[in-house]
């Protein structure tokens, strides 16, 4: 067994005070492309042209056509994968307090995670730019681009565009959680977008062990994170869960239901 997997499983069992920060990499196995790297969205389109709030204000139809319509198609029918499921199990067993996700796909909640902070908002709802009405995405008529509210205003997803603030309650709660956690699992994020990329640094400054799970090194590797477990999120998290099973069995703990 990978020694780093073992160390991480032991830390989760001992501290019972871990938080996960997730990014697009955890949803790749669910068929949702990442933003950066091979096959990433930003390889094909310039984020400043389509993901900045000023770009949306200037030309909402273009942003819906080039980015949002495609995102909606990827998200429709996407199902949680092993990575999401393991994080939900860890929360259920009391080894993980919360998930802070940069993803807008709702897959952590679909897998059963209960305490999920959607740092960059959610695509599950659309908000009218004029009257502010919030409507569940499946109830919005997306055959017309840009989609419009009954008041005539244009709908935007309830997520954070570049150039916008992180909702203050998400920012505050995330910072409180990481300031108190003993282990931070950083899963499937390039850790290049701020302020989310600050979260591992805050955890480290507060004395937490910072564990990266990613097939590739990131700017955190060797500087902020204690170590990188190199591999896909589903595969590595599955190994960590199996190791927790083994530790529980060796301790004579009641068998887990899974
Ligand atoms: P990125 O697309 O920047 O990074 C995806 C990360 O996932 C990379 O580090 C990959 O190496 C890694 N990865 C690839 N396959 C993986 C796998 N099977 N398991 C685990 N990791 C894997 O995504 P984010 O870091 O989430 O913001 O991007 C951060 C923000 O940039 C997004 O929330 C979005 C974007 O622009 C906004 O739109 C505001």
Tab-separated table of C-alpha atoms and ligand atoms in Angstrom:
chain	number	residue	atom	x	y	z
A	1	UNK	CA	0.000	0.000	0.000
A	2	UNK	CA	1.143	3.539	-0.822
A	3	UNK	CA	2.711	4.977	2.343
A	4	UNK	CA	1.138	8.379	1.726
A	5	UNK	CA	-2.313	6.836	1.421
A	6	UNK	CA	-1.721	5.067	4.739
A	7	UNK	CA	-0.498	8.273	6.444
A	8	UNK	CA	-3.543	10.148	5.207
A	9	UNK	CA	-5.972	7.454	6.337
A	10	UNK	CA	-4.343	7.396	9.783
A	11	UNK	CA	-4.521	11.192	10.057
A	12	UNK	CA	-8.227	11.159	9.138
A	13	UNK	CA	-9.006	8.455	11.696
A	14	UNK	CA	-6.997	10.105	14.456
A	15	UNK	CA	-8.050	13.721	14.055
A	16	UNK	CA	-11.635	13.430	12.833
A	17	UNK	CA	-11.353	17.085	11.921
A	18	UNK	CA	-10.701	17.251	8.215
A	19	UNK	CA	-12.017	19.452	5.429
A	20	UNK	CA	-11.777	18.918	1.660
A	21	UNK	CA	-11.226	21.588	-0.963
A	22	UNK	CA	-12.248	20.309	-4.384
A	23	UNK	CA	-11.952	21.515	-7.960
A	24	UNK	CA	-12.854	20.519	-11.490
A	25	UNK	CA	-10.542	17.467	-11.433
A	26	UNK	CA	-12.880	15.545	-9.146
A	27	UNK	CA	-15.706	15.790	-11.692
A	28	UNK	CA	-13.719	14.705	-14.757
A	29	UNK	CA	-14.750	11.068	-14.226
A	30	UNK	CA	-18.364	12.295	-14.320
A	31	UNK	CA	-17.797	13.574	-17.864
A	32	UNK	CA	-17.394	17.261	-16.985
A	33	UNK	CA	-14.280	18.802	-18.553
A	34	UNK	CA	-11.840	20.849	-16.438
A	35	UNK	CA	-10.892	24.458	-17.187
A	36	UNK	CA	-7.143	24.008	-17.583
A	37	UNK	CA	-4.894	21.259	-18.912
A	38	UNK	CA	-5.634	18.774	-21.696
A	39	UNK	CA	-9.214	19.051	-22.917
A	40	UNK	CA	-9.782	22.049	-20.643
A	41	UNK	CA	-12.423	24.651	-21.517
A	42	UNK	CA	-9.900	27.504	-21.452
A	43	UNK	CA	-7.914	25.772	-24.228
A	44	UNK	CA	-10.790	26.464	-26.580
A	45	UNK	CA	-12.169	29.743	-25.263
A	46	UNK	CA	-10.657	32.766	-23.576
A	47	UNK	CA	-12.018	33.074	-20.027
A	48	UNK	CA	-11.810	36.865	-20.191
A	49	UNK	CA	-14.130	36.825	-23.191
A	50	UNK	CA	-16.701	34.472	-21.715
A	51	UNK	CA	-16.301	34.081	-17.969
A	52	UNK	CA	-15.871	37.689	-16.837
A	53	UNK	CA	-18.903	39.536	-15.526
A	54	UNK	CA	-18.147	42.498	-17.827
A	55	UNK	CA	-18.182	40.139	-20.837
A	56	UNK	CA	-21.581	38.859	-19.702
A	57	UNK	CA	-22.953	42.392	-19.227
A	58	UNK	CA	-21.615	43.433	-22.637
A	59	UNK	CA	-22.943	40.473	-24.579
A	60	UNK	CA	-25.000	37.929	-22.600
A	61	UNK	CA	-26.074	36.108	-25.745
A	62	UNK	CA	-22.448	35.428	-26.723
A	63	UNK	CA	-21.574	34.143	-23.228
A	64	UNK	CA	-24.627	31.891	-23.176
A	65	UNK	CA	-23.791	30.574	-26.662
A	66	UNK	CA	-20.059	30.048	-26.128
A	67	UNK	CA	-19.941	28.894	-22.510
A	68	UNK	CA	-23.118	28.542	-20.501
A	69	UNK	CA	-25.195	26.479	-22.938
A	70	UNK	CA	-22.356	23.954	-23.252
A	71	UNK	CA	-21.862	23.861	-19.476
A	72	UNK	CA	-25.547	23.166	-18.999
A	73	UNK	CA	-25.309	20.267	-21.473
A	74	UNK	CA	-22.352	18.742	-19.595
A	75	UNK	CA	-24.091	19.131	-16.250
A	76	UNK	CA	-27.431	17.694	-17.348
A	77	UNK	CA	-27.448	14.040	-16.441
A	78	UNK	CA	-23.946	14.086	-14.884
A	79	UNK	CA	-23.701	11.605	-12.005
A	80	UNK	CA	-21.335	11.593	-9.017
A	81	UNK	CA	-18.293	9.339	-9.330
A	82	UNK	CA	-16.182	7.425	-6.802
A	83	UNK	CA	-14.385	10.593	-5.676
A	84	UNK	CA	-17.618	12.342	-4.695
A	85	UNK	CA	-18.966	9.177	-3.090
A	86	UNK	CA	-15.914	8.587	-0.886
A	87	UNK	CA	-16.029	12.177	0.420
A	88	UNK	CA	-19.720	11.698	1.268
A	89	UNK	CA	-18.909	8.448	3.138
A	90	UNK	CA	-16.099	10.141	5.066
A	91	UNK	CA	-18.517	12.825	6.218
A	92	UNK	CA	-21.123	10.223	7.152
A	93	UNK	CA	-18.587	8.377	9.340
A	94	UNK	CA	-17.415	11.560	11.026
A	95	UNK	CA	-13.958	11.743	9.418
A	96	UNK	CA	-14.679	14.815	7.287
A	97	UNK	CA	-16.499	17.942	8.447
A	98	UNK	CA	-17.163	19.776	5.205
A	99	UNK	CA	-16.421	20.051	1.538
A	100	UNK	CA	-15.497	23.435	0.102
A	101	UNK	CA	-15.941	23.121	-3.643
A	102	UNK	CA	-15.087	25.440	-6.499
A	103	UNK	CA	-17.377	23.346	-8.703
A	104	UNK	CA	-20.866	24.474	-9.670
A	105	UNK	CA	-22.127	21.015	-10.662
A	106	UNK	CA	-23.898	19.945	-7.444
A	107	UNK	CA	-22.295	16.474	-7.583
A	108	UNK	CA	-21.075	16.463	-3.967
A	109	UNK	CA	-24.648	16.927	-2.742
A	110	UNK	CA	-25.878	14.344	-5.272
A	111	UNK	CA	-23.380	11.861	-3.769
A	112	UNK	CA	-24.751	12.528	-0.264
A	113	UNK	CA	-22.367	15.156	1.161
A	114	UNK	CA	-24.382	17.393	3.457
A	115	UNK	CA	-22.071	20.208	4.460
A	116	UNK	CA	-20.969	21.613	1.108
A	117	UNK	CA	-19.808	25.174	0.639
A	118	UNK	CA	-20.266	26.174	-2.991
A	119	UNK	CA	-17.458	28.715	-3.055
A	120	UNK	CA	-18.104	29.715	-6.685
A	121	UNK	CA	-21.893	29.342	-6.445
A	122	UNK	CA	-24.046	26.894	-8.349
A	123	UNK	CA	-25.392	26.252	-11.824
A	124	UNK	CA	-28.490	24.666	-10.304
A	125	UNK	CA	-30.189	28.064	-10.174
A	126	UNK	CA	-30.443	31.016	-12.537
A	127	UNK	CA	-30.888	34.581	-11.349
A	128	UNK	CA	-32.664	37.367	-13.251
A	129	UNK	CA	-30.346	40.315	-13.903
A	130	UNK	CA	-33.323	42.716	-13.593
A	131	UNK	CA	-35.705	41.560	-10.843
A	132	UNK	CA	-33.303	39.185	-9.037
A	133	UNK	CA	-35.739	36.235	-9.156
A	134	UNK	CA	-33.951	32.927	-8.533
A	135	UNK	CA	-35.264	29.982	-10.552
A	136	UNK	CA	-34.153	26.331	-10.617
A	137	UNK	CA	-32.280	25.758	-13.896
A	138	UNK	CA	-34.568	22.917	-15.110
A	139	UNK	CA	-37.503	25.371	-14.886
A	140	UNK	CA	-35.805	27.913	-17.138
A	141	UNK	CA	-36.541	27.796	-20.875
A	142	UNK	CA	-33.088	27.321	-22.365
A	143	UNK	CA	-34.358	26.867	-25.913
A	144	UNK	CA	-34.201	30.669	-26.115
A	145	UNK	CA	-30.707	32.156	-25.733
A	146	UNK	CA	-30.229	34.198	-23.665
A	147	UNK	CA	-32.950	32.765	-21.423
A	148	UNK	CA	-35.324	35.341	-19.980
A	149	UNK	CA	-37.344	35.740	-16.817
A	150	UNK	CA	-41.090	36.506	-16.960
A	151	UNK	CA	-40.177	40.157	-16.289
A	152	UNK	CA	-38.137	40.220	-19.527
A	153	UNK	CA	-34.771	40.341	-17.737
A	154	UNK	CA	-31.917	38.043	-18.744
A	155	UNK	CA	-31.042	35.045	-16.599
A	156	UNK	CA	-27.504	34.422	-15.432
A	157	UNK	CA	-26.322	31.347	-13.541
A	158	UNK	CA	-26.100	31.786	-9.789
A	159	UNK	CA	-22.343	31.279	-9.921
A	160	UNK	CA	-19.387	33.576	-9.528
A	161	UNK	CA	-18.004	35.107	-12.710
A	162	UNK	CA	-14.455	36.444	-12.844
A	163	UNK	CA	-14.576	40.039	-11.598
A	164	UNK	CA	-17.196	39.194	-8.932
A	165	UNK	CA	-16.870	38.739	-5.195
A	166	UNK	CA	-17.111	35.360	-3.505
A	167	UNK	CA	-20.388	35.399	-1.510
A	168	UNK	CA	-19.197	36.752	1.872
A	169	UNK	CA	-20.894	34.013	3.903
A	170	UNK	CA	-19.022	31.325	1.894
A	171	UNK	CA	-15.730	33.149	2.231
A	172	UNK	CA	-16.131	33.611	5.976
A	173	UNK	CA	-17.292	30.066	6.732
A	174	UNK	CA	-14.543	28.489	4.586
A	175	UNK	CA	-11.888	30.499	6.337
A	176	UNK	CA	-13.285	29.594	9.759
A	177	UNK	CA	-13.323	25.892	8.854
A	178	UNK	CA	-9.788	25.752	7.527
A	179	UNK	CA	-8.412	27.781	10.416
A	180	UNK	CA	-9.650	25.009	12.735
A	181	UNK	CA	-9.088	21.840	10.690
A	182	UNK	CA	-6.238	19.385	11.274
A	183	UNK	CA	-6.195	17.931	7.770
A	184	UNK	CA	-7.061	19.622	4.477
A	185	UNK	CA	-7.548	17.349	1.457
A	186	UNK	CA	-6.973	19.384	-1.712
A	187	UNK	CA	-8.550	17.345	-4.491
A	188	UNK	CA	-8.481	18.005	-8.229
A	189	UNK	CA	-7.712	21.703	-8.279
A	190	UNK	CA	-4.937	23.540	-10.109
A	191	UNK	CA	-4.937	25.998	-7.165
A	192	UNK	CA	-4.463	28.928	-9.511
A	193	UNK	CA	-7.653	30.924	-8.944
A	194	UNK	CA	-7.835	33.274	-5.973
A	195	UNK	CA	-9.132	33.584	-3.344
A	196	UNK	CA	-9.838	29.806	-3.377
A	197	UNK	CA	-6.111	29.148	-3.820
A	198	UNK	CA	-5.522	30.901	-0.483
A	199	UNK	CA	-7.424	28.188	1.395
A	200	UNK	CA	-4.540	25.656	1.500
A	201	UNK	CA	-2.200	28.436	2.636
A	202	UNK	CA	-4.556	29.407	5.460
A	203	UNK	CA	-4.829	25.773	6.534
A	204	UNK	CA	-1.061	25.399	6.499
A	205	UNK	CA	-0.555	28.581	8.537
A	206	UNK	CA	-3.016	27.212	11.103
A	207	UNK	CA	-0.931	24.055	11.458
A	208	UNK	CA	-3.040	21.643	9.392
A	209	UNK	CA	-1.594	18.831	7.308
A	210	UNK	CA	-2.286	19.722	3.659
A	211	UNK	CA	-2.652	16.687	1.377
A	212	UNK	CA	-2.977	17.102	-2.382
A	213	UNK	CA	-4.676	14.485	-4.542
A	214	UNK	CA	-3.998	15.198	-8.192
A	215	UNK	CA	-2.393	13.412	-11.158
A	216	UNK	CA	-0.131	16.459	-11.618
A	217	UNK	CA	1.849	18.722	-9.303
A	218	UNK	CA	0.415	22.213	-8.739
A	219	UNK	CA	1.875	25.491	-7.448
A	220	UNK	CA	1.131	24.169	-3.933
A	221	UNK	CA	3.273	21.062	-4.379
A	222	UNK	CA	6.493	21.111	-2.392
A	223	UNK	CA	5.678	24.586	-1.053
A	224	UNK	CA	2.361	24.588	0.735
A	225	UNK	CA	1.160	20.995	0.694
A	226	UNK	CA	2.859	18.433	2.934
A	227	UNK	CA	2.708	15.921	0.098
A	228	UNK	CA	1.014	15.055	-3.175
A	229	UNK	CA	-0.670	11.697	-3.681
A	230	UNK	CA	-0.332	11.439	-7.420
A	231	UNK	CA	-3.371	9.928	-9.138
A	232	UNK	CA	-7.005	10.408	-10.059
A	233	UNK	CA	-9.383	11.528	-7.325
A	234	UNK	CA	-11.648	8.462	-7.464
A	235	UNK	CA	-8.817	5.948	-7.374
A	236	UNK	CA	-6.833	7.656	-4.567
A	237	UNK	CA	-9.870	8.401	-2.384
A	238	UNK	CA	-11.035	4.797	-2.822
A	239	UNK	CA	-7.614	3.620	-1.610
A	240	UNK	CA	-7.823	5.943	1.414
A	241	UNK	CA	-11.280	4.584	2.258
A	242	UNK	CA	-10.034	0.989	1.941
A	243	UNK	CA	-7.164	1.848	4.264
A	244	UNK	CA	-9.577	3.353	6.828
A	245	UNK	CA	-11.549	0.072	6.669
A	246	UNK	CA	-8.333	-1.834	7.363
A	247	UNK	CA	-7.439	0.404	10.324
A	248	UNK	CA	-10.941	0.013	11.786
A	249	UNK	CA	-10.822	-3.761	11.342
A	250	UNK	CA	-7.410	-3.955	13.011
A	251	UNK	CA	-8.746	-1.880	15.929
A	252	UNK	CA	-11.743	-4.183	16.235
A	253	UNK	CA	-14.154	-1.332	15.476
A	254	UNK	CA	-17.685	-2.223	14.431
A	255	UNK	CA	-17.704	-3.052	10.726
A	256	UNK	CA	-18.789	-0.160	8.579
A	257	UNK	CA	-21.986	-0.605	6.583
A	258	UNK	CA	-20.135	-0.170	3.258
B	1	LIG	P1	-8.704	23.444	-13.221
B	1	LIG	O1	-9.297	23.052	-14.526
B	1	LIG	O2	-7.908	24.682	-13.174
B	1	LIG	O3	-7.771	22.274	-12.688
B	1	LIG	C1	-8.164	20.934	-12.714
B	1	LIG	C2	-7.168	20.125	-11.917
B	1	LIG	O4	-7.627	18.784	-11.873
B	1	LIG	C3	-5.751	20.097	-12.489
B	1	LIG	O5	-4.811	20.376	-11.458
B	1	LIG	C4	-5.595	18.657	-12.982
B	1	LIG	O6	-4.239	18.172	-12.886
B	1	LIG	C5	-6.504	17.930	-12.040
B	1	LIG	N1	-7.021	16.622	-12.510
B	1	LIG	C6	-7.107	16.141	-13.767
B	1	LIG	N2	-7.662	14.899	-13.765
B	1	LIG	C7	-7.917	14.593	-12.470
B	1	LIG	C8	-8.495	13.482	-11.802
B	1	LIG	N3	-8.927	12.397	-12.465
B	1	LIG	N4	-8.598	13.526	-10.457
B	1	LIG	C9	-8.164	14.604	-9.761
B	1	LIG	N5	-7.633	15.698	-10.341
B	1	LIG	C10	-7.505	15.700	-11.670
B	1	LIG	O7	-9.919	23.453	-12.179
B	1	LIG	P2	-10.075	24.283	-10.827
B	1	LIG	O8	-8.815	24.309	-10.065
B	1	LIG	O9	-11.289	23.779	-10.168
B	1	LIG	O10	-13.638	29.507	-11.641
B	1	LIG	O11	-10.368	25.740	-11.388
B	1	LIG	C11	-10.592	26.764	-10.479
B	1	LIG	C12	-11.511	27.774	-11.057
B	1	LIG	O12	-11.044	28.203	-12.339
B	1	LIG	C13	-12.914	27.258	-11.387
B	1	LIG	O13	-13.747	27.172	-10.264
B	1	LIG	C14	-13.399	28.280	-12.354
B	1	LIG	C15	-12.172	28.339	-13.234
B	1	LIG	O14	-11.980	29.439	-14.011
B	1	LIG	C16	-14.523	30.406	-12.090
B	1	LIG	O15	-15.103	30.255	-13.138
B	1	LIG	C17	-14.678	31.598	-11.198
